[in-house]
CSV table of C-alpha atoms in Angstrom, one decimal:
chain,number,residue,atom,x,y,z
P,166,MET,CA,-40.9,-23.8,-82.1
P,167,THR,CA,-41.2,-20.3,-83.3
P,168,SER,CA,-38.4,-17.7,-83.2
P,169,ALA,CA,-39.0,-14.3,-81.9
P,170,SER,CA,-38.8,-11.5,-84.4
P,171,PRO,CA,-35.9,-9.1,-84.1
P,172,THR,CA,-36.4,-6.1,-81.8
P,173,PRO,CA,-35.3,-2.6,-82.9
P,174,CYS,CA,-32.3,-3.0,-80.6
P,175,ASP,CA,-31.3,-6.2,-82.3
P,176,GLU,CA,-31.5,-4.5,-85.7
P,177,LEU,CA,-29.5,-1.5,-84.5
P,178,LEU,CA,-26.8,-3.8,-83.1
P,179,CYS,CA,-26.7,-5.7,-86.4
P,180,LEU,CA,-26.4,-2.4,-88.3
P,181,LEU,CA,-23.6,-1.2,-86.0
P,182,ALA,CA,-21.7,-4.5,-86.3
P,183,GLU,CA,-22.0,-4.3,-90.1
P,184,VAL,CA,-20.9,-0.7,-90.3
P,185,LEU,CA,-18.0,-0.8,-87.8
P,186,GLY,CA,-16.9,-4.4,-88.5
P,187,THR,CA,-16.6,-7.4,-86.3
P,188,GLU,CA,-13.1,-8.6,-87.2
P,189,PRO,CA,-10.2,-7.2,-85.2
P,190,ILE,CA,-7.9,-4.9,-87.1
P,191,ALA,CA,-4.1,-5.3,-87.2
P,192,ASN,CA,-2.8,-6.6,-83.9
P,193,ARG,CA,-5.9,-5.7,-81.9
P,194,THR,CA,-7.8,-8.3,-79.9
P,195,LEU,CA,-11.2,-6.6,-80.2
P,196,SER,CA,-13.2,-5.6,-83.3
P,197,PRO,CA,-14.1,-2.0,-84.0
P,198,PHE,CA,-17.7,-2.9,-83.1
P,199,ALA,CA,-16.7,-4.3,-79.7
P,200,LEU,CA,-14.4,-1.3,-79.0
P,201,PHE,CA,-17.3,1.1,-79.8
P,202,CYS,CA,-19.7,-0.9,-77.5
P,203,HIS,CA,-17.1,-0.9,-74.6
P,204,TRP,CA,-16.4,2.9,-75.1
P,205,LEU,CA,-20.1,3.8,-75.1
P,206,ARG,CA,-20.8,1.6,-72.0
P,207,ARG,CA,-17.9,3.1,-70.1
P,208,SER,CA,-18.8,6.6,-71.1
P,209,ARG,CA,-22.4,6.2,-70.0
P,210,LYS,CA,-21.4,4.6,-66.7
P,211,MET,CA,-19.1,7.5,-65.9
P,212,ILE,CA,-21.7,10.1,-66.8
P,213,ARG,CA,-24.4,8.2,-64.7
P,214,GLU,CA,-22.1,8.0,-61.7
P,215,GLY,CA,-20.9,11.6,-62.1
P,216,LYS,CA,-17.3,10.6,-62.4
P,217,TRP,CA,-14.6,12.1,-64.6
P,218,CYS,CA,-12.9,9.8,-67.0
P,219,GLU,CA,-9.9,11.2,-68.8
P,220,GLY,CA,-8.9,10.1,-72.3
P,221,GLN,CA,-12.4,9.2,-73.6
P,222,ALA,CA,-11.9,10.2,-77.2
P,223,LEU,CA,-13.4,8.3,-80.1
P,224,VAL,CA,-12.5,9.1,-83.7
P,225,PHE,CA,-14.4,7.9,-86.7
P,226,CYS,CA,-12.5,8.0,-90.0
P,227,GLY,CA,-13.8,6.8,-93.3
P,228,PRO,CA,-15.2,7.7,-96.7
P,229,VAL,CA,-18.2,9.9,-97.3
P,230,ASP,CA,-21.5,8.1,-96.5
P,231,SER,CA,-20.0,5.6,-94.1
P,232,PHE,CA,-22.3,6.4,-91.2
P,233,LYS,CA,-19.9,8.6,-89.2
P,234,SER,CA,-22.4,11.4,-88.7
P,235,PHE,CA,-25.2,8.9,-88.2
P,236,LEU,CA,-23.4,7.2,-85.3
P,237,GLN,CA,-22.9,10.6,-83.6
P,238,GLY,CA,-26.3,12.0,-84.2
P,239,ALA,CA,-28.5,8.9,-83.7
P,240,ILE,CA,-26.5,7.0,-81.2
P,241,ILE,CA,-23.8,8.8,-79.3
P,242,THR,CA,-25.5,12.1,-78.5
P,243,PRO,CA,-28.8,10.5,-77.4
P,244,SER,CA,-26.8,8.0,-75.3
P,245,LEU,CA,-24.5,10.5,-73.6
P,246,GLY,CA,-26.4,13.8,-73.5
P,247,GLN,CA,-25.7,17.3,-74.7
P,248,GLU,CA,-23.4,17.8,-77.8
P,249,ALA,CA,-21.3,20.8,-78.8
P,250,PHE,CA,-19.3,21.7,-81.8
P,251,PRO,CA,-15.8,22.8,-80.7
P,252,THR,CA,-14.3,23.4,-84.2
P,253,GLN,CA,-14.3,27.2,-84.0
P,254,PHE,CA,-12.7,27.1,-80.5
P,255,LEU,CA,-10.1,24.5,-81.6
P,256,LYS,CA,-9.1,26.6,-84.6
P,257,GLY,CA,-8.7,29.7,-82.4
P,258,GLY,CA,-11.7,31.4,-84.0
P,259,THR,CA,-13.2,32.1,-80.6
P,260,GLY,CA,-12.2,32.1,-76.9
P,261,PHE,CA,-15.7,31.4,-75.8
P,262,ASN,CA,-16.1,27.8,-74.6
P,263,ALA,CA,-19.1,27.7,-72.3
P,264,ASP,CA,-21.0,25.4,-74.6
P,265,ILE,CA,-18.2,22.9,-75.0
P,266,VAL,CA,-17.3,22.8,-71.3
P,267,GLY,CA,-20.8,21.6,-70.4
P,268,ALA,CA,-21.3,19.1,-73.2
P,269,GLU,CA,-20.8,15.3,-72.8
P,270,HIS,CA,-20.2,14.9,-76.5
P,271,LEU,CA,-17.9,17.2,-78.5
P,272,ARG,CA,-18.7,16.6,-82.1
P,273,ILE,CA,-16.4,17.5,-84.9
P,274,ASP,CA,-17.9,16.8,-88.3
P,275,ASP,CA,-15.7,17.1,-91.4
P,276,ALA,CA,-13.5,19.7,-89.9
P,277,ALA,CA,-10.2,19.7,-91.6
P,278,PRO,CA,-7.3,20.2,-89.2
P,279,PRO,CA,-5.0,23.1,-89.9
P,280,VAL,CA,-2.3,22.7,-92.6
P,281,GLU,CA,0.6,24.7,-91.0
P,282,ALA,CA,2.7,22.8,-88.5
P,283,ARG,CA,2.4,25.5,-85.8
P,284,ASP,CA,-1.4,25.6,-86.2
P,285,ARG,CA,-1.6,21.8,-86.1
P,286,SER,CA,0.5,21.7,-82.9
P,287,GLU,CA,-1.9,24.3,-81.3
P,288,TRP,CA,-4.9,22.2,-82.5
P,289,ALA,CA,-3.4,19.1,-80.9
P,290,ASN,CA,-2.7,20.9,-77.6
P,291,VAL,CA,-6.2,22.2,-77.3
P,292,MET,CA,-7.7,18.8,-78.2
P,293,LYS,CA,-5.5,17.2,-75.6
P,294,GLN,CA,-6.7,19.7,-73.0
P,295,LEU,CA,-10.3,18.9,-73.9
P,296,VAL,CA,-9.8,15.2,-73.5
P,297,MET,CA,-7.4,14.9,-70.7
P,298,GLU,CA,-7.9,17.8,-68.3
P,299,ARG,CA,-10.7,17.6,-65.7
P,300,HIS,CA,-10.7,21.3,-64.9
P,301,ARG,CA,-11.2,23.8,-67.7
P,302,ARG,CA,-11.3,27.5,-67.8
P,303,LEU,CA,-14.9,28.6,-68.6
P,304,HIS,CA,-15.3,31.7,-70.8
P,305,GLY,CA,-18.9,32.4,-71.7
P,306,LYS,CA,-20.3,35.2,-73.8
P,307,GLY,CA,-21.6,38.3,-72.0
């Protein structure tokens, strides 16, 4: 009996499991790998069905070269659709938000949150609005 050679999908799943981890952390019942797979499946389902799903935020934290940017660029954006970079908007550097309102994936790479308490509070409030509020004010350029 011969075994089938691994498909690219099998290899990708093995890489994801290795990078994210297959053991539950702390008092969780699911591993980071399982949580990621559930999150991605739910997100794709909501987009495909045209439904709003509040609270769909996924945060990757880790050392340099731990595949955080790879996961976003090679897996999340192609799986979900358009990406936008909301850092300037979150930090109050611009009021224009048309690109982030229409994007399925808001990507924040290596953006340090503000240091001052008041600025951190504003950052958190804007982030909460992006994740939790279905209707957003649209302010495009021009």
